[in-house]
Short mmCIF file of C-alpha atoms in Angstrom, two decimals:
data_model
loop_
_atom_site.label_atom_id
_atom_site.label_comp_id
_atom_site.label_asym_id
_atom_site.label_seq_id
_atom_site.Cartn_x
_atom_site.Cartn_y
_atom_site.Cartn_z
CA UNK A 1 -8.31 -16.49 -11.58
CA UNK A 2 -10.66 -14.65 -13.94
CA UNK A 3 -13.08 -13.97 -11.10
CA UNK A 4 -10.29 -12.28 -9.07
CA UNK A 5 -10.79 -14.36 -5.89
CA UNK A 6 -9.25 -11.72 -3.60
CA UNK A 7 -11.78 -9.12 -4.77
CA UNK A 8 -14.64 -11.63 -4.67
CA UNK A 9 -13.72 -12.56 -1.09
CA UNK A 10 -13.73 -8.89 -0.09
CA UNK A 11 -17.14 -8.46 -1.73
CA UNK A 12 -18.48 -11.47 0.18
CA UNK A 13 -17.37 -10.33 3.63
CA UNK A 14 -18.46 -6.71 3.13
CA UNK A 15 -21.87 -7.91 1.96
CA UNK A 16 -22.11 -9.86 5.20
CA UNK A 17 -21.09 -6.73 7.14
CA UNK A 18 -23.83 -4.70 5.46
CA UNK A 19 -26.35 -7.37 6.38
CA UNK A 20 -25.19 -7.43 10.01
CA UNK A 21 -25.58 -3.66 10.32
CA UNK A 22 -29.26 -3.84 9.37
CA UNK A 23 -31.89 -4.12 12.15
CA UNK A 24 -31.95 -7.65 13.59
CA UNK A 25 -35.75 -7.72 13.48
CA UNK A 26 -35.62 -7.59 9.67
CA UNK A 27 -33.11 -10.43 9.17
CA UNK A 28 -34.21 -13.41 7.09
CA UNK A 29 -31.96 -16.36 6.31
CA UNK A 30 -33.31 -16.71 2.77
CA UNK A 31 -32.63 -13.04 2.02
CA UNK A 32 -29.14 -13.31 3.48
CA UNK A 33 -28.13 -16.20 1.24
CA UNK A 34 -29.76 -14.66 -1.82
CA UNK A 35 -27.93 -11.37 -1.20
CA UNK A 36 -24.59 -13.06 -0.54
CA UNK A 37 -24.66 -15.49 -3.46
CA UNK A 38 -26.21 -12.98 -5.86
CA UNK A 39 -23.72 -10.23 -5.04
CA UNK A 40 -20.72 -12.57 -5.23
CA UNK A 41 -21.85 -13.93 -8.60
CA UNK A 42 -22.39 -10.42 -9.95
CA UNK A 43 -19.00 -9.25 -8.73
CA UNK A 44 -17.28 -12.33 -10.15
CA UNK A 45 -18.93 -11.71 -13.51
CA UNK A 46 -17.80 -8.08 -13.51
CA UNK A 47 -14.23 -9.20 -12.76
CA UNK A 48 -14.26 -11.64 -15.67
CA UNK A 49 -15.58 -8.95 -18.03
CA UNK A 50 -12.85 -6.63 -16.77
CA UNK A 51 -10.26 -9.25 -17.78
CA UNK A 52 -11.88 -9.44 -21.22
CA UNK A 53 -11.80 -5.66 -21.67
CA UNK A 54 -8.15 -5.37 -20.62
CA UNK A 55 -6.45 -8.50 -21.91
CA UNK A 56 -4.44 -6.64 -24.57
CA UNK A 57 -3.27 -4.08 -22.02
CA UNK A 58 -2.47 -6.84 -19.52
CA UNK A 59 -0.20 -8.44 -22.10
CA UNK A 60 1.99 -5.30 -22.10
CA UNK A 61 2.63 -5.42 -18.34
CA UNK A 62 4.98 -7.82 -16.58
CA UNK A 63 2.66 -8.05 -13.56
CA UNK A 64 -0.35 -9.15 -15.59
CA UNK A 65 1.10 -10.85 -18.70
CA UNK A 66 0.64 -14.25 -17.09
CA UNK A 67 -3.10 -13.84 -16.54
CA UNK A 68 -5.36 -16.42 -18.25
CA UNK A 69 -6.35 -14.28 -21.26
CA UNK A 70 -3.09 -12.58 -22.29
CA UNK A 71 -1.21 -15.83 -21.75
CA UNK A 72 -3.67 -17.64 -24.04
CA UNK A 73 -4.76 -20.22 -21.44
CA UNK A 74 -8.42 -19.19 -21.80
CA UNK A 75 -10.25 -18.17 -24.96
CA UNK A 76 -11.48 -14.54 -24.87
CA UNK A 77 -14.94 -15.39 -26.20
CA UNK A 78 -15.39 -18.13 -23.62
CA UNK A 79 -14.39 -15.69 -20.87
CA UNK A 80 -16.88 -13.11 -22.16
CA UNK A 81 -19.77 -15.59 -22.08
CA UNK A 82 -18.68 -16.73 -18.63
CA UNK A 83 -18.68 -13.14 -17.33
CA UNK A 84 -22.12 -12.40 -18.78
CA UNK A 85 -23.50 -15.66 -17.35
CA UNK A 86 -22.14 -15.01 -13.85
CA UNK A 87 -23.31 -11.40 -13.73
CA UNK A 88 -26.68 -12.32 -15.19
CA UNK A 89 -27.15 -15.14 -12.67
CA UNK A 90 -26.29 -12.84 -9.78
CA UNK A 91 -28.66 -10.10 -10.83
CA UNK A 92 -31.28 -12.73 -11.62
CA UNK A 93 -31.09 -13.92 -8.00
CA UNK A 94 -31.05 -10.48 -6.41
CA UNK A 95 -34.04 -8.99 -8.15
CA UNK A 96 -36.74 -11.50 -7.16
CA UNK A 97 -35.22 -12.77 -3.90
CA UNK A 98 -34.11 -9.49 -2.28
CA UNK A 99 -35.45 -6.22 -3.71
CA UNK A 100 -35.15 -3.94 -6.72
CA UNK A 101 -32.81 -1.48 -4.96
CA UNK A 102 -30.22 -4.18 -4.24
CA UNK A 103 -30.47 -5.49 -7.80
CA UNK A 104 -30.03 -1.94 -9.11
CA UNK A 105 -26.88 -1.50 -7.02
CA UNK A 106 -25.52 -4.76 -8.46
CA UNK A 107 -26.24 -3.65 -12.02
CA UNK A 108 -24.59 -0.31 -11.28
CA UNK A 109 -21.54 -2.15 -9.93
CA UNK A 110 -21.09 -4.04 -13.20
CA UNK A 111 -21.66 -0.99 -15.41
CA UNK A 112 -19.29 1.25 -13.44
CA UNK A 113 -16.56 -1.37 -13.21
CA UNK A 114 -16.60 -2.60 -16.80
CA UNK A 115 -17.82 0.36 -18.84
CA UNK A 116 -16.64 3.39 -16.84
CA UNK A 117 -13.68 2.49 -14.62
CA UNK A 118 -11.96 0.17 -17.10
CA UNK A 119 -11.79 2.60 -20.07
CA UNK A 120 -10.88 5.48 -17.76
CA UNK A 121 -7.66 3.69 -16.80
CA UNK A 122 -6.08 4.92 -20.03
CA UNK A 123 -7.67 8.37 -19.94
CA UNK A 124 -7.19 9.92 -16.49
CA UNK A 125 -5.63 9.20 -13.10
CA UNK A 126 -9.10 9.81 -11.64
CA UNK A 127 -9.90 6.25 -12.68
CA UNK A 128 -8.76 5.08 -9.24
CA UNK A 129 -11.37 7.22 -7.53
CA UNK A 130 -14.11 6.15 -9.93
CA UNK A 131 -13.09 2.54 -9.34
CA UNK A 132 -13.79 2.87 -5.62
CA UNK A 133 -17.53 3.16 -6.33
CA UNK A 134 -18.12 -0.35 -7.71
CA UNK A 135 -15.70 -1.63 -5.08
CA UNK A 136 -17.83 -0.23 -2.24
CA UNK A 137 -21.35 -0.75 -3.59
CA UNK A 138 -21.63 -4.47 -2.61
CA UNK A 139 -21.32 -3.51 1.08
CA UNK A 140 -24.23 -1.12 0.68
CA UNK A 141 -26.11 -3.86 -1.17
CA UNK A 142 -25.81 -6.15 1.83
CA UNK A 143 -27.57 -3.51 3.92
CA UNK A 144 -30.28 -2.67 1.40
CA UNK A 145 -31.06 -6.37 0.88
CA UNK A 146 -32.45 -6.39 4.42
CA UNK A 147 -33.94 -2.92 4.72
CA UNK A 148 -34.92 -2.07 1.14
CA UNK A 149 -33.57 1.43 1.81
CA UNK A 150 -30.25 3.25 2.14
CA UNK A 151 -29.59 4.05 5.81
CA UNK A 152 -26.76 5.73 7.68
CA UNK A 153 -25.09 2.49 8.71
CA UNK A 154 -25.00 1.31 5.11
CA UNK A 155 -23.67 4.64 3.88
CA UNK A 156 -20.92 4.72 6.51
CA UNK A 157 -19.82 1.19 5.64
CA UNK A 158 -19.85 2.25 1.98
CA UNK A 159 -17.67 5.23 2.95
CA UNK A 160 -15.16 3.02 4.78
CA UNK A 161 -14.79 0.75 1.73
CA UNK A 162 -14.50 3.72 -0.61
CA UNK A 163 -11.80 5.47 1.44
CA UNK A 164 -9.91 2.22 2.15
CA UNK A 165 -9.40 1.51 -1.53
CA UNK A 166 -7.34 4.69 -2.13
CA UNK A 167 -4.29 3.79 0.03
CA UNK A 168 -4.72 0.13 -0.93
CA UNK A 169 -4.60 0.77 -4.68
CA UNK A 170 -2.09 3.64 -4.56
CA UNK A 171 0.41 1.50 -2.69
CA UNK A 172 0.04 -1.13 -5.41
CA UNK A 173 0.24 1.52 -8.13
CA UNK A 174 3.44 2.89 -6.59
CA UNK A 175 5.07 -0.52 -6.55
CA UNK A 176 4.25 -1.07 -10.24
CA UNK A 177 4.25 2.53 -11.50
CA UNK A 178 6.76 1.79 -14.28
CA UNK A 179 4.80 -1.27 -15.33
CA UNK A 180 1.57 0.75 -15.45
CA UNK A 181 3.28 3.41 -17.55
CA UNK A 182 4.52 0.73 -19.95
CA UNK A 183 0.98 -0.60 -20.27
CA UNK A 184 -0.43 2.86 -21.05
CA UNK A 185 -2.39 3.29 -17.82
CA UNK A 186 -2.92 6.81 -16.50
CA UNK A 187 -1.98 6.59 -12.83
CA UNK A 188 -1.35 9.38 -10.34
CA UNK A 189 1.86 7.61 -9.27
CA UNK A 190 3.29 8.13 -12.76
CA UNK A 191 2.57 11.88 -12.91
CA UNK A 192 5.38 14.48 -12.77
CA UNK A 193 4.58 15.24 -9.12
CA UNK A 194 3.50 11.67 -8.41
CA UNK A 195 5.42 11.33 -5.15
CA UNK A 196 3.82 14.36 -3.52
CA UNK A 197 0.30 13.60 -4.75
CA UNK A 198 0.50 9.92 -3.84
CA UNK A 199 1.64 10.74 -0.32
CA UNK A 200 -1.07 13.36 0.12
CA UNK A 201 -3.94 11.18 -1.07
CA UNK A 202 -2.82 8.16 0.93
CA UNK A 203 -2.68 10.24 4.10
CA UNK A 204 -5.96 12.12 3.57
CA UNK A 205 -7.98 9.07 2.61
CA UNK A 206 -6.55 7.04 5.48
CA UNK A 207 -7.75 9.73 7.89
CA UNK A 208 -11.17 9.76 6.18
CA UNK A 209 -11.36 5.98 6.50
CA UNK A 210 -10.64 6.22 10.22
CA UNK A 211 -13.31 8.91 10.67
CA UNK A 212 -15.91 6.82 8.87
CA UNK A 213 -14.94 3.83 10.99
CA UNK A 214 -15.44 5.82 14.20
CA UNK A 215 -18.74 7.28 12.99
CA UNK A 216 -20.02 3.82 12.11
CA UNK A 217 -19.24 2.58 15.61
CA UNK A 218 -21.10 5.51 17.12
CA UNK A 219 -24.07 5.33 14.75
CA UNK A 220 -24.53 1.56 15.11
CA UNK A 221 -23.62 1.59 18.83
CA UNK A 222 -21.10 -1.19 18.35
CA UNK A 223 -19.55 -0.85 21.79
CA UNK A 224 -16.08 -0.67 23.31
CA UNK A 225 -14.85 -3.96 21.84
CA UNK A 226 -15.31 -2.52 18.36
CA UNK A 227 -13.39 0.66 19.18
CA UNK A 228 -10.62 -1.25 20.98
CA UNK A 229 -10.26 -3.55 17.98
CA UNK A 230 -10.13 -0.62 15.56
CA UNK A 231 -7.39 0.97 17.67
CA UNK A 232 -5.33 -2.24 17.59
CA UNK A 233 -5.73 -2.61 13.82
CA UNK A 234 -4.83 1.05 13.25
CA UNK A 235 -1.41 0.75 14.93
CA UNK A 236 0.36 -1.49 12.35
CA UNK A 237 -1.47 0.22 9.52
CA UNK A 238 -0.49 3.69 10.74
CA UNK A 239 3.12 2.62 11.26
CA UNK A 240 3.46 1.25 7.73
CA UNK A 241 1.79 4.34 6.25
CA UNK A 242 4.08 6.75 8.13
CA UNK A 243 7.13 4.78 6.99
CA UNK A 244 6.01 5.12 3.39
CA UNK A 245 5.20 8.82 3.75
CA UNK A 246 8.64 9.46 5.22
CA UNK A 247 10.46 7.70 2.37
CA UNK A 248 8.40 6.23 -0.47
CA UNK A 249 9.99 3.02 -1.71
CA UNK A 250 8.64 -0.14 -3.28
CA UNK A 251 9.33 -2.11 -0.12
CA UNK A 252 7.51 0.38 2.09
CA UNK A 253 4.60 0.56 -0.36
CA UNK A 254 4.32 -3.22 -0.09
CA UNK A 255 4.20 -2.81 3.68
CA UNK A 256 1.19 -0.48 3.34
CA UNK A 257 -0.47 -2.89 0.92
CA UNK A 258 -0.06 -5.80 3.33
CA UNK A 259 -1.42 -3.71 6.21
CA UNK A 260 -4.51 -2.69 4.23
CA UNK A 261 -5.32 -6.33 3.50
CA UNK A 262 -6.15 -6.93 7.16
CA UNK A 263 -8.16 -3.76 7.77
CA UNK A 264 -11.49 -4.68 6.15
CA UNK A 265 -11.69 -8.28 7.45
CA UNK A 266 -10.96 -6.89 10.92
CA UNK A 267 -13.71 -4.27 10.62
CA UNK A 268 -16.19 -6.91 9.47
CA UNK A 269 -15.21 -9.23 12.32
CA UNK A 270 -15.63 -6.41 14.85
CA UNK A 271 -19.05 -5.51 13.42
CA UNK A 272 -20.12 -9.13 13.82
#
């Protein structure tokens, strides 16, 4: 639970997507496994350290009070050493077995997630946007592990992950806006004009995500099956988003959240 398996799974499949977008002539099985295992370990370590940094705040929220640290099931010091060990092991794999750029992206992921995004949660609603950066960097790392450079395909995949996180997290933040306020988190959904701003950002970033998805298909020449699949995935997602925009409720926000869960795995499958 401390490694946030749902986030770690997303990191794993987007790392694979980044690898698949790189030129086939540069693929190496050893680099693939080093990139996948190293990135997953690094991400898992960052998630554990995030739990450590927020366990007092988690205790104040109904949604998170049952997590391992605030509930007392795991010792905080043990969790800290576990997080450092996982992140250190991941970076230790990436640096010698892939390249310095990929290792640098992994280090940046940990630093942004634990030491920038986490403290910003209590300072400004912009924390959500800052948090999209460490969430999207592993996908770029999968690409750079093969190429050693940042190319258009990697950047577009990074853009898809970045834009996708806004409607995903805002739908969750809307469902638990009162809980977040009780915990002292600064969320856009809790602002005075939270309804209008939440609607606007969810719509705009959904459109941006779609544009990046189309551009990736064109840039990487992924073919008609990719575009047909994207169209099919967009229908239920668009329907749930429009329902929420028309009348924001907790139930409709949950509908958007569930729809977003299937978007990224579908994109990765279509890339493959």
